[in-house]
Short mmCIF file of C-alpha atoms in Angstrom, two decimals:
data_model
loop_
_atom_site.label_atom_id
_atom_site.label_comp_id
_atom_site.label_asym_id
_atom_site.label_seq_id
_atom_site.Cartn_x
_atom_site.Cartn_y
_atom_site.Cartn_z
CA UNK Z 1457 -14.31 -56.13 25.02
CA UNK Z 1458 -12.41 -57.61 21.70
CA UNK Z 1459 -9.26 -59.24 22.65
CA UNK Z 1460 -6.81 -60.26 19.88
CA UNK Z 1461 -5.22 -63.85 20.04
CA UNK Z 1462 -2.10 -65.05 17.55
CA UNK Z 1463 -0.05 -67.83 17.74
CA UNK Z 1464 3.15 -69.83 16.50
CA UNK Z 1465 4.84 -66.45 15.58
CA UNK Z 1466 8.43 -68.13 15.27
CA UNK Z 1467 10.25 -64.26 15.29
CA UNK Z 1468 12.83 -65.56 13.08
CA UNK Z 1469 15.01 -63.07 11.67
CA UNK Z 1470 13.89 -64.13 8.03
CA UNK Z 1471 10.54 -63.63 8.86
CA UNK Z 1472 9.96 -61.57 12.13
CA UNK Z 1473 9.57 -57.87 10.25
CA UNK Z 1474 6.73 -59.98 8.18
CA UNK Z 1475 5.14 -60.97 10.92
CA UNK Z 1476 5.38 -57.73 12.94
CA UNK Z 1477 3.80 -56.10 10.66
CA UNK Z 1478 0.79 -58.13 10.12
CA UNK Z 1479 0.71 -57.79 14.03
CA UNK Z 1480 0.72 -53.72 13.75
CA UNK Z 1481 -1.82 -53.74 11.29
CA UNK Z 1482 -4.29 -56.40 13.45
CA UNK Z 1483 -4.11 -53.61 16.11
CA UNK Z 1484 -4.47 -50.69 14.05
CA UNK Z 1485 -7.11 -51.89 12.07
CA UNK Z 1486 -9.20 -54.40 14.80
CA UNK Z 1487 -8.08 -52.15 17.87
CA UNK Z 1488 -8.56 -54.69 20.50
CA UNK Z 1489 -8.40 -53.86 24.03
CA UNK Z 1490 -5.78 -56.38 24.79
CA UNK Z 1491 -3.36 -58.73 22.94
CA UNK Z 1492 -2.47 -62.48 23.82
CA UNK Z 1493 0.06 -64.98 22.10
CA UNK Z 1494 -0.38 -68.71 22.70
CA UNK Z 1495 3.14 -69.58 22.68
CA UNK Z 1496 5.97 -70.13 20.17
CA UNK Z 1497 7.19 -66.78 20.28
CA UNK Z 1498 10.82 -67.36 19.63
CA UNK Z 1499 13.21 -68.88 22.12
CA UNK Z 1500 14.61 -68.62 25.51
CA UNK Z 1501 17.46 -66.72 24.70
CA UNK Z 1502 15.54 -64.59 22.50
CA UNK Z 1503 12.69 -63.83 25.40
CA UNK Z 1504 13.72 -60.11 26.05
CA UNK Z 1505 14.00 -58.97 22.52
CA UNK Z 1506 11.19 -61.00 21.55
CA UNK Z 1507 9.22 -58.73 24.16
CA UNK Z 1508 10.20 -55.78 23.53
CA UNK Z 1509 9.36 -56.49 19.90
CA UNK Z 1510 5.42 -57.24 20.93
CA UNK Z 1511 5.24 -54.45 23.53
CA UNK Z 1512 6.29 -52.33 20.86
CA UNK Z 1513 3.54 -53.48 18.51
CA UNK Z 1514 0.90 -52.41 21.30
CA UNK Z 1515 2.25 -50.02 23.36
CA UNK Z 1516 -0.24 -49.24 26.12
CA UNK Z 1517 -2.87 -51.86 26.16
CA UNK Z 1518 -2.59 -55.26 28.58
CA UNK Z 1519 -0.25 -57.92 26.85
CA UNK Z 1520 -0.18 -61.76 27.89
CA UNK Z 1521 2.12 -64.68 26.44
CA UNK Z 1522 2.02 -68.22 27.33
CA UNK Z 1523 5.27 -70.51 26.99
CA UNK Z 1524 5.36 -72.97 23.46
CA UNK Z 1525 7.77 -75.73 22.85
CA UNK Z 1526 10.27 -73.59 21.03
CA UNK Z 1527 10.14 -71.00 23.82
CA UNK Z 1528 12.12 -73.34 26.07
CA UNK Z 1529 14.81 -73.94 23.30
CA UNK Z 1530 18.60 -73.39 24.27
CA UNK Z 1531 20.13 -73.19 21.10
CA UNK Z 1532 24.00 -72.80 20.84
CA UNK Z 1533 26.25 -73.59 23.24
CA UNK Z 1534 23.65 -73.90 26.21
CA UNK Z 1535 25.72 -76.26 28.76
CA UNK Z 1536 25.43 -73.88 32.09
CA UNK Z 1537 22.15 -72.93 31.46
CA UNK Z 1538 19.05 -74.21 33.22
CA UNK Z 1539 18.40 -77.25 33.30
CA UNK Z 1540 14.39 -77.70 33.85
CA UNK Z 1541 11.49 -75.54 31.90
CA UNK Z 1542 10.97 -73.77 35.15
CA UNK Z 1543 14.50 -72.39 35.27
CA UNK Z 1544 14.16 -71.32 31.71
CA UNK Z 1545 11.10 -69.61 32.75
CA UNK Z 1546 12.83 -68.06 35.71
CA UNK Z 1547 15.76 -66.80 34.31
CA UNK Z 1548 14.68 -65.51 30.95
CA UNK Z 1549 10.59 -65.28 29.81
CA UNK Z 1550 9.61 -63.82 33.68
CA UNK Z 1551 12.19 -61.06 34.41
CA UNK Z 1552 11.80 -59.89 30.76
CA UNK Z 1553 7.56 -60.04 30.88
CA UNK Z 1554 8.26 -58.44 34.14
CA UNK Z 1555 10.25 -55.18 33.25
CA UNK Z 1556 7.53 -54.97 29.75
CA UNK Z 1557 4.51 -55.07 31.91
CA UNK Z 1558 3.52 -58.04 29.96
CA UNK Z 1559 1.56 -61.20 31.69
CA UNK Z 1560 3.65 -64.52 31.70
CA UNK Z 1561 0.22 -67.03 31.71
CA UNK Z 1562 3.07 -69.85 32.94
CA UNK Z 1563 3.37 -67.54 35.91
CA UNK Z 1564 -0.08 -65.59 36.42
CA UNK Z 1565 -3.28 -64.58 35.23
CA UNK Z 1566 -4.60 -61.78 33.45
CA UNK Z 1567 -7.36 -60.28 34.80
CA UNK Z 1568 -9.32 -58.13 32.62
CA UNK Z 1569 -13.09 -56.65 32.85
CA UNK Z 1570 -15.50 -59.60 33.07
CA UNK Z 1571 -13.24 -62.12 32.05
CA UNK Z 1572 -9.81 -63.26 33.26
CA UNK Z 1573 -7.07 -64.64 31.00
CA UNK Z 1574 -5.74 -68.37 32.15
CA UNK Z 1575 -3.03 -70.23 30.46
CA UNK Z 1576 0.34 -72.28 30.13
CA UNK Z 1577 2.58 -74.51 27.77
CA UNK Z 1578 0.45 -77.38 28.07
CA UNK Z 1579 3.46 -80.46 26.68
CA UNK Z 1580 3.03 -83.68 25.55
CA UNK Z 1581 1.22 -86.58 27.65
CA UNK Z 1582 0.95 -88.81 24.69
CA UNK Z 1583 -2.54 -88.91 24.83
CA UNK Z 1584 -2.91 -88.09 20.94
CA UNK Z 1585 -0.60 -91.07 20.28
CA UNK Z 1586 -1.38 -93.67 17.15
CA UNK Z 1587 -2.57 -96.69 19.12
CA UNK Z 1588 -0.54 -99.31 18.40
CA UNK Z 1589 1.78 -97.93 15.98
CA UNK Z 1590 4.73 -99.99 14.40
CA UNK Z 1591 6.85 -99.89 11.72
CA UNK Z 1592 8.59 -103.11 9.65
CA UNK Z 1593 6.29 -104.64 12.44
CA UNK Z 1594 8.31 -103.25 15.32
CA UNK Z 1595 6.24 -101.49 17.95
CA UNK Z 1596 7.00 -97.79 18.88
CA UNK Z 1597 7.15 -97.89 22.39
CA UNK Z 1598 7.54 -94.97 24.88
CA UNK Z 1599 10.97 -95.30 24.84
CA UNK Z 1600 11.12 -94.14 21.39
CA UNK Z 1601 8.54 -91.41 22.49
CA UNK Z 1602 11.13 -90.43 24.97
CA UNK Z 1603 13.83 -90.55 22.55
CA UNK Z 1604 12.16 -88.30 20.02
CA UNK Z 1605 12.39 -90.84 17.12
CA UNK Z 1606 10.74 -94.26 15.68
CA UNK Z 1607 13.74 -96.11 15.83
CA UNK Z 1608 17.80 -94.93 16.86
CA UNK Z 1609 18.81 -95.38 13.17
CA UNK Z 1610 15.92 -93.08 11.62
CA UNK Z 1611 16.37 -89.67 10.61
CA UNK Z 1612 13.45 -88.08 12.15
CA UNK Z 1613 13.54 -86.48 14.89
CA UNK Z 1614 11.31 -84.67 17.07
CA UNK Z 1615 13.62 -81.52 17.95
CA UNK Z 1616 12.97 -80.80 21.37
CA UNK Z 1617 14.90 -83.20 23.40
CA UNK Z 1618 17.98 -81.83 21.32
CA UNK Z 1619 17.12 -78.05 22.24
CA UNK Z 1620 15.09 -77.98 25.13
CA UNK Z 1621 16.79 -78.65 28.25
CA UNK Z 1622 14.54 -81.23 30.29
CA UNK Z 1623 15.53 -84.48 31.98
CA UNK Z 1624 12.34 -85.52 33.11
CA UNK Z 1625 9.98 -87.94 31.44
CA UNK Z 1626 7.31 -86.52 29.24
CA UNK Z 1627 4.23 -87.93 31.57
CA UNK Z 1628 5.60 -86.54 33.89
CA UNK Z 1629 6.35 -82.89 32.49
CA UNK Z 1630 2.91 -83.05 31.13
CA UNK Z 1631 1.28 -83.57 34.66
CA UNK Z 1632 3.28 -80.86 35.92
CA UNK Z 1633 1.63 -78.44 33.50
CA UNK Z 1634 -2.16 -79.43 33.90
CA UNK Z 1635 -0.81 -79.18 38.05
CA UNK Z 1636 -0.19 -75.63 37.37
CA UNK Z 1637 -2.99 -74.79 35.45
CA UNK Z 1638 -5.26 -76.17 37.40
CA UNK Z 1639 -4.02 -74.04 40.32
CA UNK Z 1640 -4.25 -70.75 38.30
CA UNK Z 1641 -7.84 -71.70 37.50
CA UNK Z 1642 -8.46 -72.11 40.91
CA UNK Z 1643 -6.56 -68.51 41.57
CA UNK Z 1644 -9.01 -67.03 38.78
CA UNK Z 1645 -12.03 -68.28 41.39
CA UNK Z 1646 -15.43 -67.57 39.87
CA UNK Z 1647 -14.37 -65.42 37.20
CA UNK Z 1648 -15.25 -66.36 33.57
CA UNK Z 1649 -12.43 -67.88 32.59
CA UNK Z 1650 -11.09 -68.02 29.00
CA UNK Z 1651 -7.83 -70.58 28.94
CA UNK Z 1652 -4.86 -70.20 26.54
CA UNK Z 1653 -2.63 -73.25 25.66
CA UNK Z 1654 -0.08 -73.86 22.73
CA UNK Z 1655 -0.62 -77.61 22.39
CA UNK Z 1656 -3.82 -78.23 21.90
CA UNK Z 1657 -6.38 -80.28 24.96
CA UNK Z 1658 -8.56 -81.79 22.59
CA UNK Z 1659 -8.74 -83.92 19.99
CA UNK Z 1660 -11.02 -81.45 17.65
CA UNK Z 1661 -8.51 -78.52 18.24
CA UNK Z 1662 -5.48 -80.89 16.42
CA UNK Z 1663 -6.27 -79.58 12.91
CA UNK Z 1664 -5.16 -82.79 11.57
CA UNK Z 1665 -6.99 -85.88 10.24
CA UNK Z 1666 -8.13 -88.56 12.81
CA UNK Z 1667 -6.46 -91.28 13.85
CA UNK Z 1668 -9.03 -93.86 11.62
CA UNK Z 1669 -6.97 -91.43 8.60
CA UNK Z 1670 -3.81 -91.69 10.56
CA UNK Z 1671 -4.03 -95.97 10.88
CA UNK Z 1672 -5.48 -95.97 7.21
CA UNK Z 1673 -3.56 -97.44 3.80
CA UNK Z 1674 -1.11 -100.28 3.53
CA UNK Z 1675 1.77 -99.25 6.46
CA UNK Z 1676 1.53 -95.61 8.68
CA UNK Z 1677 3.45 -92.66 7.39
CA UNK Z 1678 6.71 -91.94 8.87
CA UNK Z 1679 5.00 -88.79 10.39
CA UNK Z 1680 2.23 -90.72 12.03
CA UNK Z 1681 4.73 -90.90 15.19
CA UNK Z 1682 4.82 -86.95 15.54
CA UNK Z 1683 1.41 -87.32 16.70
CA UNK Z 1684 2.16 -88.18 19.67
CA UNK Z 1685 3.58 -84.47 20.14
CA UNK Z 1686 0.35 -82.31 19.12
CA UNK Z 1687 -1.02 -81.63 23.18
CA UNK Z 1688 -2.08 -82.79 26.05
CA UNK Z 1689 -4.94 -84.69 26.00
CA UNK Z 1690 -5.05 -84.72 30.29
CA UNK Z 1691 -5.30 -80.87 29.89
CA UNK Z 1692 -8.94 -81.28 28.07
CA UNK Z 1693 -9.63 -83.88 31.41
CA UNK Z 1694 -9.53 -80.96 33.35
CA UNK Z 1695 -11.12 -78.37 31.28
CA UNK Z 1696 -14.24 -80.72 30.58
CA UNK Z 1697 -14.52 -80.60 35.03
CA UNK Z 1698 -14.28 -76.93 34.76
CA UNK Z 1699 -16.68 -75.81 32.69
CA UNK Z 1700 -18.90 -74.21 34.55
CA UNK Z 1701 -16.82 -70.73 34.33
CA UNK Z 1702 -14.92 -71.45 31.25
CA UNK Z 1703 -16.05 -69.44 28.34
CA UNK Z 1704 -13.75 -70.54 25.79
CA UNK Z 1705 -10.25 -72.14 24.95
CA UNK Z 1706 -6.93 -70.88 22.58
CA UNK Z 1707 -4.23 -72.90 21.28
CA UNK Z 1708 -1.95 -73.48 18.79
CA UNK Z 1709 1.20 -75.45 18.34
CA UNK Z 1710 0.17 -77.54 14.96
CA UNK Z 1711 -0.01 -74.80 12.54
CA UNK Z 1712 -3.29 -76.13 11.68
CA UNK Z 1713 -6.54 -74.25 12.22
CA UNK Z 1714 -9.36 -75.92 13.70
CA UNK Z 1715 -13.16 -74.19 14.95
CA UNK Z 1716 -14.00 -72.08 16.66
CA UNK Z 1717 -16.05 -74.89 17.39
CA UNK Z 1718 -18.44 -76.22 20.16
CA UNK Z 1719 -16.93 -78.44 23.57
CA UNK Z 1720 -19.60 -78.77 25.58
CA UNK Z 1721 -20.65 -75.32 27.26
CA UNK Z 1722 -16.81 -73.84 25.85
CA UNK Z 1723 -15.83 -72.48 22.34
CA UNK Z 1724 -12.29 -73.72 21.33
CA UNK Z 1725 -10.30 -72.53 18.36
CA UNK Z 1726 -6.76 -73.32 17.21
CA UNK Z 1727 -5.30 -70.29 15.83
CA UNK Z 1728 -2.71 -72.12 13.14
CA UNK Z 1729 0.19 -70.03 12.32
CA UNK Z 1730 2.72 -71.22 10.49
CA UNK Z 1731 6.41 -69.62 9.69
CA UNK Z 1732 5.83 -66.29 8.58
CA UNK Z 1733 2.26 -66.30 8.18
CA UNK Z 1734 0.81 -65.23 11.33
CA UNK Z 1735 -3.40 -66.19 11.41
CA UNK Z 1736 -5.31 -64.08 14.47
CA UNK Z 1737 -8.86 -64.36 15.71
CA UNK Z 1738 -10.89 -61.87 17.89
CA UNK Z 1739 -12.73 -62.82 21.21
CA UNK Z 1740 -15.90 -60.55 21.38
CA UNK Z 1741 -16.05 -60.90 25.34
CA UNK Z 1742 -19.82 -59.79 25.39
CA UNK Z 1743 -20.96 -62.12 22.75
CA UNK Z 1744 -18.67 -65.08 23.85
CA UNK Z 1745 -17.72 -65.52 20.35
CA UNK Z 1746 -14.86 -65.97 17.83
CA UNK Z 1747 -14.35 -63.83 14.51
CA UNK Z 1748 -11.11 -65.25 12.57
CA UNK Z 1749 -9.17 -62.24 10.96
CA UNK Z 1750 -8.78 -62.10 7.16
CA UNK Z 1751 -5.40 -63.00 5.89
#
């Protein structure tokens, strides 16, 4: 079985008919027998269009999407909208999936022959976090985490907490997700497994230097605090436990490719994306194995 994975495909409307199209030719050219997107598809309001767009792509074969950070993004006036991720989920990705035939991984599994599909959003636990960081010798502290900037007069910002509509702390957001993972794993019983993320579990999938790199030179770069965003380092805690069935791990989120590469018993591979340049891999099911597709 081949199974085609993308990621970070941002269906902008400068660049969606771009992307699209590199999509149609994957499929006509690779001719997978089913097609998964780990996340960052568009955002909520765009969920049913954004759909259609993919069913459309690969009209009869099985389809499954997990839920990026973008995904969840109310943008406009959003003020009577929902006000967690799973209400966002509720309202627009799942009745939209639903009427496509398309799998929602934040909601369900897809189970195909021999292997079955596993996935979510995955968040932000902090876990990738620069140890210690400070700037002018001021400490960053969760606070600022929470905030989505270094300090409240600095111009960076990490965009979610102005678009994405969730009140609750990030630890606690992030626990939520591995929660529900770990309880479609368990729904996926003795299957072999093959889990799909957007931000990344582990360390090696980041595609970004380490943090000896990171901490290095005379003061940290102002983007040393986005770290903090890449993934979910708890998610690899409980894919290391469970990988007795699990054949192999998908993400994406930093537009940055990393493996496929060993972990453990599992093959993981970030896809990396960026804006208008979709990257795809194929999983050869009966070979357990990873071939990257040329640009």
């Amino acid at each position: 079985m081949k199974i085609l994975f993308t990621a970070d495909l941002h269906l902008l409307r400068a660049t969606q008919e771009r992307t699209l199209l590199k999509i149609r030719e994957w499929i006509t050219r690779y001719r997978p027998d089913a097609f998964v997107v780990a996340g960052d598809l568009s955002s909520a309001q765009q969920a049913a269009d954004t759909l259609k767009s993919l069913r459309r792509c690969f009209l009869h074969g099985p389809i499954a999407v997990c839920l990026g950070n973008h995904d969840f993004w109310m943008l406009g006036d959003s003020r009577s909208e929902p006000d967690s991720l799973s209400g966002i989920v509720d309202r627009y990705w799942l009745p939209a999936a639903a009427s496509l035939d398309i799998v929602l991984l934040d909601a369900g599994n897809l189970h195909l022959q021999g292997i079955t599909i596993v996935g979510g959003y995955g968040h932000y636990d902090l876990g990738f976090a620069v140890p210690g960081l400070a700037y002018d010798g001021i400490l960053v502290t969760e606070e600022d985490y929470a905030r989505g900037s270094p300090s409240a007069s600095s111009a960076l910002r990490w965009r979610d907490f102005q678009f994405m509509p969730c009140e609750h702390p990030l630890k606690e957001v992030a626990r939520e997700q591995v929660e529900g993972l770990r309880q479609r794993m368990a729904a996926a019983a003795d299957c072999r497994t093959l889990v799909v993320l957007h931000t990344p579990p582990f360390e090696e999938l980041l595609g970004v230097p380490p943090l000896s790199l990171a901490q290095a030179g005379s003061g940290p770069s102002a983007y040393a605090f986005f770290r903090a965003y890449l993934g979910n380092r708890s998610m690899g805690v409980l894919l290391r436990e469970a990988q007795a069935n699990l054949v192999a791990v998908v993400c994406g989120h930093t537009h940055r490719r990393a493996g496929p590469l060993n972990l453990g018993r599992t093959i993981g591979i970030n896809i990396g994306s960026d804006y208008g340049a979709p990257k795809g891999a194929l999983f050869l099911s009966d070979s357990n194995r990873f071939e990257r597709l040329l640009d």
